[in-house]
Coordinates of C-alpha atoms in Angstrom, one line a residue:
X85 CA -4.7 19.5 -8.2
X86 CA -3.3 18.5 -4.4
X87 CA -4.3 15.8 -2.2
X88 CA -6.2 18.8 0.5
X89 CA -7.9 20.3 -2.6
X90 CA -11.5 17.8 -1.8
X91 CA -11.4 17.0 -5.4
X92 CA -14.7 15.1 -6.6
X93 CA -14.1 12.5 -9.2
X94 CA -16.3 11.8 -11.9
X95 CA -17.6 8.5 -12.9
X96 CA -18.0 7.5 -16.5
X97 CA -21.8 7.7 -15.9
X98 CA -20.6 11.4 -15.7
X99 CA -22.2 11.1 -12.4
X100 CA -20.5 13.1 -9.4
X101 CA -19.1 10.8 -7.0
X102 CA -17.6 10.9 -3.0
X103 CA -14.2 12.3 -2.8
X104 CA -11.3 10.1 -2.7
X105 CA -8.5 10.2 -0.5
X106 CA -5.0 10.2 -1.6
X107 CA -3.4 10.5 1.4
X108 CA -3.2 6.6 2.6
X109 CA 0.0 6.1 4.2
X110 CA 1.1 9.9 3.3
X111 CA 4.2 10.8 5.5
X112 CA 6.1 13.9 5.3
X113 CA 9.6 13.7 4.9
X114 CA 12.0 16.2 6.5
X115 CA 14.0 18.2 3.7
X116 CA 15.0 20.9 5.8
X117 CA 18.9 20.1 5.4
X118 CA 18.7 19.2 1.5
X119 CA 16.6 22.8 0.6
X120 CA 20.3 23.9 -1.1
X121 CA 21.0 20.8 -2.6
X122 CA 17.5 19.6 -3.9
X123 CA 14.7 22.5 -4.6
X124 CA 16.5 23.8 -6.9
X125 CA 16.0 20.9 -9.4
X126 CA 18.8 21.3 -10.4
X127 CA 20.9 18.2 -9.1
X128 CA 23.6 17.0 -10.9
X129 CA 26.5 14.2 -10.7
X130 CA 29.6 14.9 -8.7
X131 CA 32.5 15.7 -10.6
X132 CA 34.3 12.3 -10.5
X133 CA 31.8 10.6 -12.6
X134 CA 32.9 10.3 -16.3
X135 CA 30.5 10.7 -19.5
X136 CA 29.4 7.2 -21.4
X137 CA 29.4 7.4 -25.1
X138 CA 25.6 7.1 -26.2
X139 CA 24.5 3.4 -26.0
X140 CA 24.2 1.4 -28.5
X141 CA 20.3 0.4 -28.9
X142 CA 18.5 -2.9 -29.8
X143 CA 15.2 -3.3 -31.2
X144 CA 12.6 -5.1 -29.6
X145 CA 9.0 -5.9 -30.5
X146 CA 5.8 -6.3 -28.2
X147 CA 2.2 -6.4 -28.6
X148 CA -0.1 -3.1 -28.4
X149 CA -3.5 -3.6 -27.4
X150 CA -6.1 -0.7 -28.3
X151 CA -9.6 -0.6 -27.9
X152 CA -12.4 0.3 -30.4
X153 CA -15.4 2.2 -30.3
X154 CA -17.4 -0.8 -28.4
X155 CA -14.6 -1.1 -25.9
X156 CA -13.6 -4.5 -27.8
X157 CA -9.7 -5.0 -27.9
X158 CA -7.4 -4.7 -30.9
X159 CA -4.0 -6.3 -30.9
X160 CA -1.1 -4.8 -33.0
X161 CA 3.0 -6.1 -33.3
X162 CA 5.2 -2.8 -33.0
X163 CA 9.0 -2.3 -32.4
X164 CA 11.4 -0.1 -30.6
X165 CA 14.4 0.5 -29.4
X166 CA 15.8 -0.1 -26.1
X167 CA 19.0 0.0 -24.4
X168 CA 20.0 -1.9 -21.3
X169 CA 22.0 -0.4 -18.2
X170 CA 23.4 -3.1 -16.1
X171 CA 23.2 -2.0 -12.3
X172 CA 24.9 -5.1 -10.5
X173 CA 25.2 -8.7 -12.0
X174 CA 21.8 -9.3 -11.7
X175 CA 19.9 -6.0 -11.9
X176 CA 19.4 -4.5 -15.0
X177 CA 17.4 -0.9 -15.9
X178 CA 15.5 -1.0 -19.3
X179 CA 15.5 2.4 -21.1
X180 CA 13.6 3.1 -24.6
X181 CA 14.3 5.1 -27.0
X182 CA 11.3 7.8 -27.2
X183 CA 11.7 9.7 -30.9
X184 CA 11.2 13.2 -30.5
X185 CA 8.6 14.9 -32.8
X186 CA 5.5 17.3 -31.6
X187 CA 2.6 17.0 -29.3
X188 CA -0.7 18.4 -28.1
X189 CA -0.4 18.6 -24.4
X190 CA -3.4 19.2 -22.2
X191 CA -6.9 18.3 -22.6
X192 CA -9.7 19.5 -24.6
X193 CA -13.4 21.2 -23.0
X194 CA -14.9 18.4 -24.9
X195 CA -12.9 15.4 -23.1
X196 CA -15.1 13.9 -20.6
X197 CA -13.8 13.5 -17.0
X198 CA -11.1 16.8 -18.2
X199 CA -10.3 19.6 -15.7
X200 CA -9.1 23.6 -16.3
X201 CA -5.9 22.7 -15.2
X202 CA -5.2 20.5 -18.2
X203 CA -6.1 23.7 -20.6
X204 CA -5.2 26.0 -22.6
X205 CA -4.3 23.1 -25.4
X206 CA -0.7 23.6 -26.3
X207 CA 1.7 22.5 -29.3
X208 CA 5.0 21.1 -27.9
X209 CA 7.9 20.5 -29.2
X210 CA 9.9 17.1 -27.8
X211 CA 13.5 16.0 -28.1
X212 CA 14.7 12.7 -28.7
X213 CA 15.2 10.7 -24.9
X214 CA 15.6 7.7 -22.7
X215 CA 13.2 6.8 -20.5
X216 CA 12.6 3.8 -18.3
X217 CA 10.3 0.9 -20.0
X218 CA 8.9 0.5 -15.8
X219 CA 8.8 2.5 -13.0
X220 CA 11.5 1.9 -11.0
X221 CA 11.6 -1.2 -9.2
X222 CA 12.4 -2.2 -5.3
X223 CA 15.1 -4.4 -6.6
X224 CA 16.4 -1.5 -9.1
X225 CA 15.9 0.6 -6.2
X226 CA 17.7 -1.6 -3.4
X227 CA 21.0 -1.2 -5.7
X228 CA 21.3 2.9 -5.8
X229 CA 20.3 3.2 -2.5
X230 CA 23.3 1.2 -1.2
X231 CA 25.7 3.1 -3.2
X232 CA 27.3 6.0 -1.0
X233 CA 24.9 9.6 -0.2
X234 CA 25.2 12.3 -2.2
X235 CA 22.6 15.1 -1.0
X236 CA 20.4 12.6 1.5
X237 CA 19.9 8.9 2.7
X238 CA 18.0 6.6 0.7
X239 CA 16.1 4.0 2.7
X240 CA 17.1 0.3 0.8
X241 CA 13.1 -0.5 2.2
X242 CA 10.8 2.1 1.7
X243 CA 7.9 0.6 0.1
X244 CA 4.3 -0.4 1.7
X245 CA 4.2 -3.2 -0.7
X246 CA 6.9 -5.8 -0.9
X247 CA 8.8 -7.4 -4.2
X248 CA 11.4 -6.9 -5.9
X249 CA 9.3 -6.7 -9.3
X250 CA 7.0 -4.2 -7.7
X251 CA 7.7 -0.6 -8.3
X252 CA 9.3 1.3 -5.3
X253 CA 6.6 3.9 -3.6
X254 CA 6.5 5.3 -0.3
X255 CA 9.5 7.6 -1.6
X256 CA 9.4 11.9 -2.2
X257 CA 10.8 13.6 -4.8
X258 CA 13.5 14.4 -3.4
X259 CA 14.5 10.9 -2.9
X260 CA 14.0 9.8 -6.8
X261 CA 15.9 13.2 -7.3
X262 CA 19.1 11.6 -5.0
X263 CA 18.2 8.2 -6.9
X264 CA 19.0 9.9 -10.2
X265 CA 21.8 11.4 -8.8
X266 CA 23.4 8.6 -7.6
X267 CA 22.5 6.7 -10.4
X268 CA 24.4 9.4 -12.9
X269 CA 27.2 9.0 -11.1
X270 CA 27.5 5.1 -11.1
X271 CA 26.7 4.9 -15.1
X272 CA 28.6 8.2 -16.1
X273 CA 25.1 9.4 -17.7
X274 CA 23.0 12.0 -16.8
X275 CA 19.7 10.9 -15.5
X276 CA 17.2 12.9 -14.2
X277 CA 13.6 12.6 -13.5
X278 CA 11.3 13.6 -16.7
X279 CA 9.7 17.1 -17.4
X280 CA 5.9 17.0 -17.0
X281 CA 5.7 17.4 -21.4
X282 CA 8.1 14.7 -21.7
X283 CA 6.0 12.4 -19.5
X284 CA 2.7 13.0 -21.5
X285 CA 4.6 13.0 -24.6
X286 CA 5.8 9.7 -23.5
X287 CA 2.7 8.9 -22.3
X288 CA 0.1 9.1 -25.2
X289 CA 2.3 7.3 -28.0
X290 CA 1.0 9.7 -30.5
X291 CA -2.4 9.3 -29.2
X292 CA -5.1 12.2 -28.9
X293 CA -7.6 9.7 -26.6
X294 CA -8.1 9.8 -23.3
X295 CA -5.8 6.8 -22.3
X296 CA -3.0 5.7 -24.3
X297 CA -5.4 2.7 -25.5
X298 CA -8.3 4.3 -26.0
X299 CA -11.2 6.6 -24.9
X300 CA -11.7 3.9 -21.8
X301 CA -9.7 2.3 -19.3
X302 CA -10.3 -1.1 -18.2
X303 CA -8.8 -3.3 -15.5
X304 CA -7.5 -6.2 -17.7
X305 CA -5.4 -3.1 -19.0
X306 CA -4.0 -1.2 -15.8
X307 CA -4.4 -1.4 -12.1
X308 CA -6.8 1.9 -10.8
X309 CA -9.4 1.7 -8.7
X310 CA -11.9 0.3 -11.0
X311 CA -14.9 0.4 -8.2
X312 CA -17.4 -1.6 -9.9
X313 CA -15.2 -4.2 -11.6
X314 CA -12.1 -5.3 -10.0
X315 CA -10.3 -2.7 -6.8
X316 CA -6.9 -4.9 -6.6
X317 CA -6.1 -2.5 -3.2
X318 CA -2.5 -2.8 -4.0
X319 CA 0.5 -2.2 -6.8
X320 CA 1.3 -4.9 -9.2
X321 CA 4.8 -6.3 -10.8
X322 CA 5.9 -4.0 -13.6
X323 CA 4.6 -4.8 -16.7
X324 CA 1.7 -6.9 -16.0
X325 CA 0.0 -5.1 -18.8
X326 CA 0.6 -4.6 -22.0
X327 CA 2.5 -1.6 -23.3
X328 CA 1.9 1.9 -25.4
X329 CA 3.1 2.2 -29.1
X330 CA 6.5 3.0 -27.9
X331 CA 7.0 0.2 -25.6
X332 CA 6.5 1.8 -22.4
X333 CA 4.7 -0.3 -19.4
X334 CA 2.4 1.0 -16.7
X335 CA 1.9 4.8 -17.5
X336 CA -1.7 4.4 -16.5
X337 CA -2.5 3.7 -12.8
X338 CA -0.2 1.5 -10.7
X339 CA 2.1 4.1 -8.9
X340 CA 1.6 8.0 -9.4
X341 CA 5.1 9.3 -10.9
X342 CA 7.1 12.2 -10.0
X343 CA 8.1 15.0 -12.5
X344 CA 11.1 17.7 -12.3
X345 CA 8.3 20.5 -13.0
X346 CA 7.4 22.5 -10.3
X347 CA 3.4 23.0 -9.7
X348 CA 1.0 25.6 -11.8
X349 CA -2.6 25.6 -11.6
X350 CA -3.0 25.8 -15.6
X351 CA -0.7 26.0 -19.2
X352 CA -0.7 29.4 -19.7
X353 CA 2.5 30.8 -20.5
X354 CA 4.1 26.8 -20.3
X355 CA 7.2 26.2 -21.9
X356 CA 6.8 25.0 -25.8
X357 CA 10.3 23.4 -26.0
X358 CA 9.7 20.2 -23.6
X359 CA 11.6 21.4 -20.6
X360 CA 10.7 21.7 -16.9
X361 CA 8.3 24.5 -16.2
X362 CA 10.5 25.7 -12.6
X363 CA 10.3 29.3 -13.2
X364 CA 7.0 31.5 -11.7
X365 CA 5.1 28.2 -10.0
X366 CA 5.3 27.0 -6.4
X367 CA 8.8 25.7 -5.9
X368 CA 7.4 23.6 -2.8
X369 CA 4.8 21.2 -4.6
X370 CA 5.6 19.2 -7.6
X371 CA 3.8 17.6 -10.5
X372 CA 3.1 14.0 -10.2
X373 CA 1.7 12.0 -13.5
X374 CA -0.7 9.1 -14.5
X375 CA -2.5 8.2 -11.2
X376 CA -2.1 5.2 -9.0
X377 CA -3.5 1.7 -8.1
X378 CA -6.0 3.6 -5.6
X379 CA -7.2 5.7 -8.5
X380 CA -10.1 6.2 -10.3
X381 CA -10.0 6.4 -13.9
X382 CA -10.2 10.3 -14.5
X383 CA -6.9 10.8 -12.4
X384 CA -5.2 8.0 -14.8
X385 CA -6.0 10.2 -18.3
X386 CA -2.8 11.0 -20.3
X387 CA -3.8 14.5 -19.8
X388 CA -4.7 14.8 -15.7
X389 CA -2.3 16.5 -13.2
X390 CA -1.5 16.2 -10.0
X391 CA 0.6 18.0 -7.6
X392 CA 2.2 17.5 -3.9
X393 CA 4.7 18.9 -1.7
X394 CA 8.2 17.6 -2.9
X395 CA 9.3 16.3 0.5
X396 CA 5.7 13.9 1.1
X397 CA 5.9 9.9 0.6
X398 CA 2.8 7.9 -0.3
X399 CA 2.6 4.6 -1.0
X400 CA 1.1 5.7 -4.2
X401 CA 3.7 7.7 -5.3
X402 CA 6.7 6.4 -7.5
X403 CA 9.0 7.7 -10.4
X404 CA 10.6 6.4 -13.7
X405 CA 13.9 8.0 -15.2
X406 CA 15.2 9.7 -18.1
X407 CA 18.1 10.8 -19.7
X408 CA 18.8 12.7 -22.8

């Protein structure tokens, strides 16, 4: 699905509704001298940064709210483990441990609100990785941009929405793609944006449901464009809500988050290993995951997709990182 594809929500009355715009504050930014660097996906660290040993991890325990059949919610104590990358004195980068194990990614016919796109239903197979607790924040953000350019400039102040506790938007995917490239080369690690499996994987916490919490979404549980309840118009600190069974924040709603895959209209013929679907799809437009403050609650399913051109910023759009 892309932002000039009209696409007609439905409510959870099942009701068709008015179209909804995702193109608030949509700028396109000019990639034209980073096409051999950056659409390749391929972007690595320059050759004078040196490989960290695998951190050590920490456990840490947090509270997993899920909601039953009658939408009441159910609290649970889990644990996980977490790791944390210091970027300055200040600054730190929260990454958690994801196990691997397999999946079913997509959604089934039966899964109200569910498009084509999202089918066929496939088993995948994930390997043990990193990935940030939060979206990237303005203040996480603010550090890697001031480190020296690699392939393109990263603006220290890109984002609509101010706070250093806010997650960074208003940036393309080529710019998280420089962010993770810098970032490599500062920490001697190898991180990357994740692959559209990994994401979901990560995502749904084991889950089969709709949302990570359940067959319904609620706005005491993310920030989306609730209509009818509470429309908070704008994105919210990181973690203001509480996290999925493995301890990650914000996955649905709050900033739409870029992926390394590149965009296909359906899962036929998708990778089963977990890696980035870049071969045979449209190299220009990439997939983007788990809707955005100014979204309504179908585009915020574990399952929905989303695609735009790589070099477009929104202030919707944001990214979290990975390593492996």
């Amino acid at each position: 699905m892309r932002v000039n594809d009209g696409y007609l929500f439905k409510r959870e009355d099942g009701e068709n509704g008015s179209e909804k715009s995702l193109t608030q504050n949509h700028q396109n930014y000019d990639s034209s001298n980073l096409s051999s660097q950056t659409s390749s996906n391929n972007i690595v660290a320059t050759s004078n940064s040196k490989t960290k040993l695998p951190p050590t991890t920490k456990t840490f325990e947090f509270e997993v709210v899920k909601l039953d059949a009658q939408g009441r919610e159910k609290r649970s104590c889990q644990k996980a483990e977490h790791f944390i990358e210091m970027l300055n004195d200040t600054v730190e980068l929260e990454m958690v441990s994801i196990p691997g194990g397999q999946f079913t990614m997509g959604a089934p016919r039966e899964e109200e609100m569910s498009q084509e796109e999202e089918r066929p239903q496939h088993i995948v197979t994930i390997k043990p990785f990193f990935i940030g607790k939060y979206p990237i924040t303005q203040a996480q953000w603010r550090v890697i941009a001031n480190l020296p350019q690699i392939n393109c400039h990263l603006e220290p102040e890109p984002s609509c929405f101010r706070g250093d506790n806010l997650p960074v938007e208003q940036v393309s995917c080529y710019h998280a793609q420089e962010f993770c490239v810098r970032l490599s080369q500062k920490t001697g690690r190898k991180y990357r944006l994740p692959t559209e499996a990994e994401w979901e994987y990560a995502c749904r916490a084991r889950t089969s449901t709709p949302f990570h919490f359940g067959r319904k979404i609620t706005p005491n549980l993310a920030n989306y464009d609730s209509k009818d309840h509470h429309y908070r118009k704008k994105t919210t600190e990181v973690g203001s809500f509480s996290p999925n069974a493995f301890g990650l924040s914000d996955m649905h709603g709050l900033v739409w988050e870029w992926c390394k895959d590149y965009e296909h209209g359906d899962y036929y013929d998708a990778p089963s290993d977990g890696s980035a679907w870049i071969n045979d799809g449209n190299e220009e437009y990439r997939v983007l995951r788990g809707g955005s403050w100014n979204s309504y609650p179908n585009l915020c399913r574990s399952a929905s997709r989303f695609s735009e051109i790589a070099s477009i910023t929104d202030n919707q759009f944001g990214f979290r990182v990975v390593f492996s």
